[in-house]
CSV table of C-alpha atoms and ligand atoms in Angstrom, one decimal:
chain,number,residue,atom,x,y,z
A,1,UNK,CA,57.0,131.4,120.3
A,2,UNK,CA,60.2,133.0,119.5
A,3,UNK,CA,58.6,136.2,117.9
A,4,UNK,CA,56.5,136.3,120.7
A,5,UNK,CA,59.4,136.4,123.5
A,6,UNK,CA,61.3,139.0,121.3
A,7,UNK,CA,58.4,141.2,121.4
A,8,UNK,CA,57.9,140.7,125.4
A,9,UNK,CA,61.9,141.2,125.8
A,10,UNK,CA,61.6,144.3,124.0
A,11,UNK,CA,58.9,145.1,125.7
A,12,UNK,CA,60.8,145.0,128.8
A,13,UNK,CA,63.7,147.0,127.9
A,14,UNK,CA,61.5,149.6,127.0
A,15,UNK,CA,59.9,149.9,129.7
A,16,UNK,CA,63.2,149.7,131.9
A,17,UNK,CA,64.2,152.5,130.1
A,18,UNK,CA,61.0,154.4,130.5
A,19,UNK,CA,61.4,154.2,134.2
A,20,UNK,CA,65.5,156.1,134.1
A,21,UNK,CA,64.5,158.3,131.2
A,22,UNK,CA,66.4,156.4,128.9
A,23,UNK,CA,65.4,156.2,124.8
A,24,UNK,CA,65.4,152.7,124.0
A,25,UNK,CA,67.1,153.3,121.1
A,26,UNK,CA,70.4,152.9,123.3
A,27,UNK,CA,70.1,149.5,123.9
A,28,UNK,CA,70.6,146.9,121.5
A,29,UNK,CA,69.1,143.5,121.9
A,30,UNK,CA,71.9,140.7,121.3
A,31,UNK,CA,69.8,137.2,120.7
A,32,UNK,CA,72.2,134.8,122.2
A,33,UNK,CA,71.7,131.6,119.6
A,34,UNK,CA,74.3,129.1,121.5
A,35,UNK,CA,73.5,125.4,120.9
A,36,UNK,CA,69.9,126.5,118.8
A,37,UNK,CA,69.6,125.6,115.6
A,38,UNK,CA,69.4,128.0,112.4
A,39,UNK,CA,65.9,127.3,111.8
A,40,UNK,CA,65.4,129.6,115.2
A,41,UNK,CA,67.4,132.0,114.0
A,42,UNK,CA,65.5,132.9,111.5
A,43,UNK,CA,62.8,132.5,112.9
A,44,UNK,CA,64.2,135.7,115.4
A,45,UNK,CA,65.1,136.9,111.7
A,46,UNK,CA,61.7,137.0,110.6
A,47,UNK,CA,60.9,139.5,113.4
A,48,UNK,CA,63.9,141.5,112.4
A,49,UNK,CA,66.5,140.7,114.9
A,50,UNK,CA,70.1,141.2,113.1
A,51,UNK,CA,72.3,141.0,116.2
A,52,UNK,CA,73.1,137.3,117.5
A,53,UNK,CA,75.9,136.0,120.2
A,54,UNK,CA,77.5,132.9,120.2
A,55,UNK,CA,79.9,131.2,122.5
A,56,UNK,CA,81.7,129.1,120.6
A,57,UNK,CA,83.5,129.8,117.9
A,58,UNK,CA,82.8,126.4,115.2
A,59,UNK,CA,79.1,127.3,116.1
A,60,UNK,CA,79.9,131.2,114.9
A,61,UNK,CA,81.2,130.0,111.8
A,62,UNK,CA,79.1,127.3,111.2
A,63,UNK,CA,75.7,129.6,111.6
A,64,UNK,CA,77.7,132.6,109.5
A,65,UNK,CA,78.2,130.3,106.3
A,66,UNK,CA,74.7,128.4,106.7
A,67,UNK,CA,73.0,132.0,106.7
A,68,UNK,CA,73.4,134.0,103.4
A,69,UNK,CA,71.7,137.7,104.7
A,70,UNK,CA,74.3,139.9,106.7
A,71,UNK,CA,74.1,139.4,110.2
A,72,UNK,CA,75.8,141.0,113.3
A,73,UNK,CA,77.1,138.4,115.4
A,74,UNK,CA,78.9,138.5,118.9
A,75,UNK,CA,81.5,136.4,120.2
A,76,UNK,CA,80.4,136.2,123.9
A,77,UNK,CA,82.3,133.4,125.3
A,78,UNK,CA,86.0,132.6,126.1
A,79,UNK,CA,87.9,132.7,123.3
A,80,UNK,CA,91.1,130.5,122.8
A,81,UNK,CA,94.0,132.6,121.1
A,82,UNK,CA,94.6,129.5,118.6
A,83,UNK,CA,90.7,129.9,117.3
A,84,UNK,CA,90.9,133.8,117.1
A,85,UNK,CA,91.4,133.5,113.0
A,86,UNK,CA,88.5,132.1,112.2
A,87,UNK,CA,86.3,134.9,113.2
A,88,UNK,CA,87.9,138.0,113.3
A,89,UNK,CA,86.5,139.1,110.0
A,90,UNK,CA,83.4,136.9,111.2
A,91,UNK,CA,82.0,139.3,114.3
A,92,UNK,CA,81.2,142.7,114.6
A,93,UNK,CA,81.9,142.6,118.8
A,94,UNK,CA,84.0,140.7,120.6
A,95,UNK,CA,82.8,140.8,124.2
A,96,UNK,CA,85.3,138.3,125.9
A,97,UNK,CA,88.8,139.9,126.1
A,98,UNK,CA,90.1,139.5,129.0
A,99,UNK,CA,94.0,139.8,128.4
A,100,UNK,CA,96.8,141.6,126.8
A,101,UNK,CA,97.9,138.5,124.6
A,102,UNK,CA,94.4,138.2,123.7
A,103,UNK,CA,94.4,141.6,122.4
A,104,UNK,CA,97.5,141.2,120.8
A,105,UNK,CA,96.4,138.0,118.8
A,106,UNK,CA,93.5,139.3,117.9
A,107,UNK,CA,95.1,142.5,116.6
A,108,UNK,CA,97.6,139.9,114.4
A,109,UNK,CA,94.4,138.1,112.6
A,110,UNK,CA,93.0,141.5,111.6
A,111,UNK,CA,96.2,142.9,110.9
A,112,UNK,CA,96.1,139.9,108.0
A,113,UNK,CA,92.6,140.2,107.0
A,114,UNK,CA,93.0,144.2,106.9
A,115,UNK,CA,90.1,144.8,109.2
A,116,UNK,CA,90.2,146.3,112.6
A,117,UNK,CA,88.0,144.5,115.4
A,118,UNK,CA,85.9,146.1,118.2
A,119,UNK,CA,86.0,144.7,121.2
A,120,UNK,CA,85.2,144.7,125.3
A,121,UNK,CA,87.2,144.1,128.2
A,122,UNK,CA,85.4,141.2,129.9
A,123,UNK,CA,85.6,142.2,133.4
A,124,UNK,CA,84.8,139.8,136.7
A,125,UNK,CA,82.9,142.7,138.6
A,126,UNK,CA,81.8,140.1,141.6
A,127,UNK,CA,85.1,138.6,142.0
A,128,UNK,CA,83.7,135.4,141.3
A,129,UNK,CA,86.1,132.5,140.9
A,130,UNK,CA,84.8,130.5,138.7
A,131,UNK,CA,84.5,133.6,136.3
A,132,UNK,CA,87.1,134.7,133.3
A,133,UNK,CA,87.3,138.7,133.1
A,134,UNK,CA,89.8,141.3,134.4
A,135,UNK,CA,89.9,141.8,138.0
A,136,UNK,CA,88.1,145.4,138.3
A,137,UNK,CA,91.2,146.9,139.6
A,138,UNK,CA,93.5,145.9,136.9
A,139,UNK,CA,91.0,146.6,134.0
A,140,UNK,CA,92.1,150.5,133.6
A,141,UNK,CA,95.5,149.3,133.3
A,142,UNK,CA,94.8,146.1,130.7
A,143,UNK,CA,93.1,149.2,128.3
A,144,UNK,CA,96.0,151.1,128.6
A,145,UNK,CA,98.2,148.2,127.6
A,146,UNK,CA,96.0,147.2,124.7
A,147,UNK,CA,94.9,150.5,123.5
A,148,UNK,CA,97.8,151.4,121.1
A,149,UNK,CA,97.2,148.0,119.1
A,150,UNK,CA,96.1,149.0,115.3
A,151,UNK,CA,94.0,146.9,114.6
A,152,UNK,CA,91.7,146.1,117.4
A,153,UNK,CA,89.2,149.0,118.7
A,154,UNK,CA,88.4,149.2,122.5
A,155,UNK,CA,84.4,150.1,122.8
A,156,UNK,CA,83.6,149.8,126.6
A,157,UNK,CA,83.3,146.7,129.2
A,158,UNK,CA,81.2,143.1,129.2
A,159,UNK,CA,80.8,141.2,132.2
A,160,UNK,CA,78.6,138.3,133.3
A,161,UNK,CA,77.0,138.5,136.5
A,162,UNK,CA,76.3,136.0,139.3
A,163,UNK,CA,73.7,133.6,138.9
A,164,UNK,CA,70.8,135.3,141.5
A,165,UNK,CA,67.4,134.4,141.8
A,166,UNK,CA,66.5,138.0,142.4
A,167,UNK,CA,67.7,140.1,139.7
A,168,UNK,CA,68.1,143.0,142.5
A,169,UNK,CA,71.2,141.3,143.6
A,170,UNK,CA,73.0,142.2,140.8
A,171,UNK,CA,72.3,145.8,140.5
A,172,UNK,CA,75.2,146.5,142.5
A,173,UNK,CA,77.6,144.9,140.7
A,174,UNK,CA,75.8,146.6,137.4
A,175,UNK,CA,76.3,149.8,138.9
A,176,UNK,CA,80.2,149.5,139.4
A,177,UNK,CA,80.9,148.5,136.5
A,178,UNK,CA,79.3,151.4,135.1
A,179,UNK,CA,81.0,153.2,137.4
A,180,UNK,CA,84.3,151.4,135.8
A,181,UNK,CA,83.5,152.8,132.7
A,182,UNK,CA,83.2,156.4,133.6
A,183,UNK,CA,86.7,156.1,135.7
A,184,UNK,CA,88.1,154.4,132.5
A,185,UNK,CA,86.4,157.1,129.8
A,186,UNK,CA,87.7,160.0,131.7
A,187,UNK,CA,91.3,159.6,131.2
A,188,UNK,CA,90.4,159.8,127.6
A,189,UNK,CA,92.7,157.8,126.2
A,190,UNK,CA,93.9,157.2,122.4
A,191,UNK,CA,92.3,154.9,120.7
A,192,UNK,CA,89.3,153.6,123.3
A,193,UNK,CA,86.2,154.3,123.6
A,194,UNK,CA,83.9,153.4,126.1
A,195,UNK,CA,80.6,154.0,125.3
A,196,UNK,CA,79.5,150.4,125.4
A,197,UNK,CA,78.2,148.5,128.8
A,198,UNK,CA,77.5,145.0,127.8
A,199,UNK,CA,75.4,143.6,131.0
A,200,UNK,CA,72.3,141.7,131.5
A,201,UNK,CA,71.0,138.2,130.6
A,202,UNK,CA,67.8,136.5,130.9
A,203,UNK,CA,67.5,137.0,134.5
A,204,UNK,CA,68.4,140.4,135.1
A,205,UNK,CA,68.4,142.5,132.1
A,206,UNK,CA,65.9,145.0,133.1
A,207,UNK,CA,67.9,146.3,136.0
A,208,UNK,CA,71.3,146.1,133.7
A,209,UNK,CA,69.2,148.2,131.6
A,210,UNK,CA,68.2,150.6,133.9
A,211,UNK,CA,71.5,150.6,135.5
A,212,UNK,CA,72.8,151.8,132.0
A,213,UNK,CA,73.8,148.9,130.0
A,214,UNK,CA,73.8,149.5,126.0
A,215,UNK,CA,73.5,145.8,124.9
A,216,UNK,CA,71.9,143.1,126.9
A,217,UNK,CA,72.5,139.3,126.0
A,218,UNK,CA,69.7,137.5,125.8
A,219,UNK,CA,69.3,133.4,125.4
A,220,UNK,CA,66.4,131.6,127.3
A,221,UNK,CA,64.2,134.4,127.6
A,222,UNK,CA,64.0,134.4,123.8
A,223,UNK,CA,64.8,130.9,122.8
A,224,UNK,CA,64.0,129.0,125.6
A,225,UNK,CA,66.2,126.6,127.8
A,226,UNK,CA,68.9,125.1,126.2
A,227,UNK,CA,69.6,121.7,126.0
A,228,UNK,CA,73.1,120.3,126.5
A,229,UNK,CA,72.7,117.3,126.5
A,230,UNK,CA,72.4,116.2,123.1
B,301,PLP,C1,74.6,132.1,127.4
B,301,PLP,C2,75.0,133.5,127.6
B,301,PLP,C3,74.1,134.5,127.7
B,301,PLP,C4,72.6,134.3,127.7
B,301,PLP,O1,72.2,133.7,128.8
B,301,PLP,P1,70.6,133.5,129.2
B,301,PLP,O2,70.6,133.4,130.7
B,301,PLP,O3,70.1,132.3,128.5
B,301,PLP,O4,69.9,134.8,128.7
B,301,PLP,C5,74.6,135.8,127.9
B,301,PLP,N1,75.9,136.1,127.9
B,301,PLP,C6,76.8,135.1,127.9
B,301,PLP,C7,78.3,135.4,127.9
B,301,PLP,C8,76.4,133.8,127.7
B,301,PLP,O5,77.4,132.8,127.6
């Protein structure tokens, strides 16, 4: 079933792009794994998947040493400054900063493992309260702040949308944070680049595609629901 949904999802994003004049080639697929077990993974490995996202960090490091081929994997979720050394030379993205002390701990831990880390500025584009992620407004200045750190490498903006029923009610919100990141890429500044939009889940990635996201994050549409229970 798994190979099955990554074929329809990819389908999908294809077709998304099709309708913008997009290549598909600028959007990468991020299997989101959280709470699934490894025999899923590769299982999505099988069909050639190499990007996954996680939420928490045990589970990160728990999947990387139980799965011997090189894999991409994404830190997605809040991340607790205390927990940032055991992935740093773990992940190839992390998706979830959200503050300058953040940043800065992150940029210690590679600083020690001699690595430099790319990641995105987690940004609440809805204003929800219940969400982490940099107010819109304050998200130019947060880059600024953290851009001159060595060893941590700004690559664009993340954020998680409401949770709609219709998918078309979060094309706005899509398109301003797209809009962030042209504001933000214009001043040019050293050190950042912002040529990655990380937007759309299970429920609305076609229209973050279409609106110009560059990696969607995809759980229950590939592994089906999760269950938290046990
Ligand atoms: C769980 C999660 C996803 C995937 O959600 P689905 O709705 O299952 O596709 C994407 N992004 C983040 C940050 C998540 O925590």
């Amino acid at each position: 079933m798994i190979k099955e949904n990554l074929k329809y999802v990819e389908e999908k994003i294809a077709k998304a792009c099709e309708r913008v004049g997009r290549n598909k080639d600028e959007v990468t697929l991020i299997a989101v794994s959280k709470t699934k077990p490894i025999e899923d993974i590769r299982e999505a490995m099988e069909y050639g998947m190499t990007h996954f996202g996680e939420n928490k960090v045990q589970e990160i490091v728990d999947k990387y040493q139980s799965i011997s081929e090189p894999l991409n994997w994404h830190m997605i979720g809040h991340l607790q400054r205390n927990k940032v050394k055991y992935i740093v030379d773990k992940v190839v993205f992390i998706h979830s900063v959200d503050s300058l002390r953040l940043a800065e701990q992150i940029n210690e831990e590679a600083k020690k493992k001699n690595t430099v880390v790319k990641i995105l500025i987690e940004v609440n584009i809805a204003g929800e309260e219940s969400k982490f992620g940099v107010k819109p407004e304050e998200t130019l200045s947060l880059v600024e702040q953290i851009a001159p750190l060595s060893n941590v490498k700004i690559m664009g903006l993340m954020t998680i949308a409401p949770y709609v029923s219709n998918a078309e009610e979060n094309r706005i919100h899509f398109q301003k944070l797209r809009k962030l990141n042209i504001d933000i890429k214009s001043k040019n500044i050293d050190n950042v680049c912002m040529d990655v939009l990380s937007m759309g889940m299970t429920g609305d990635y076609e229209v973050a595609v279409e609106e110009g996201a560059t990696m969607v994050r995809v759980g229950t549409g590939i592994f089906g629901e999760r269950n938290y229970a046990v």
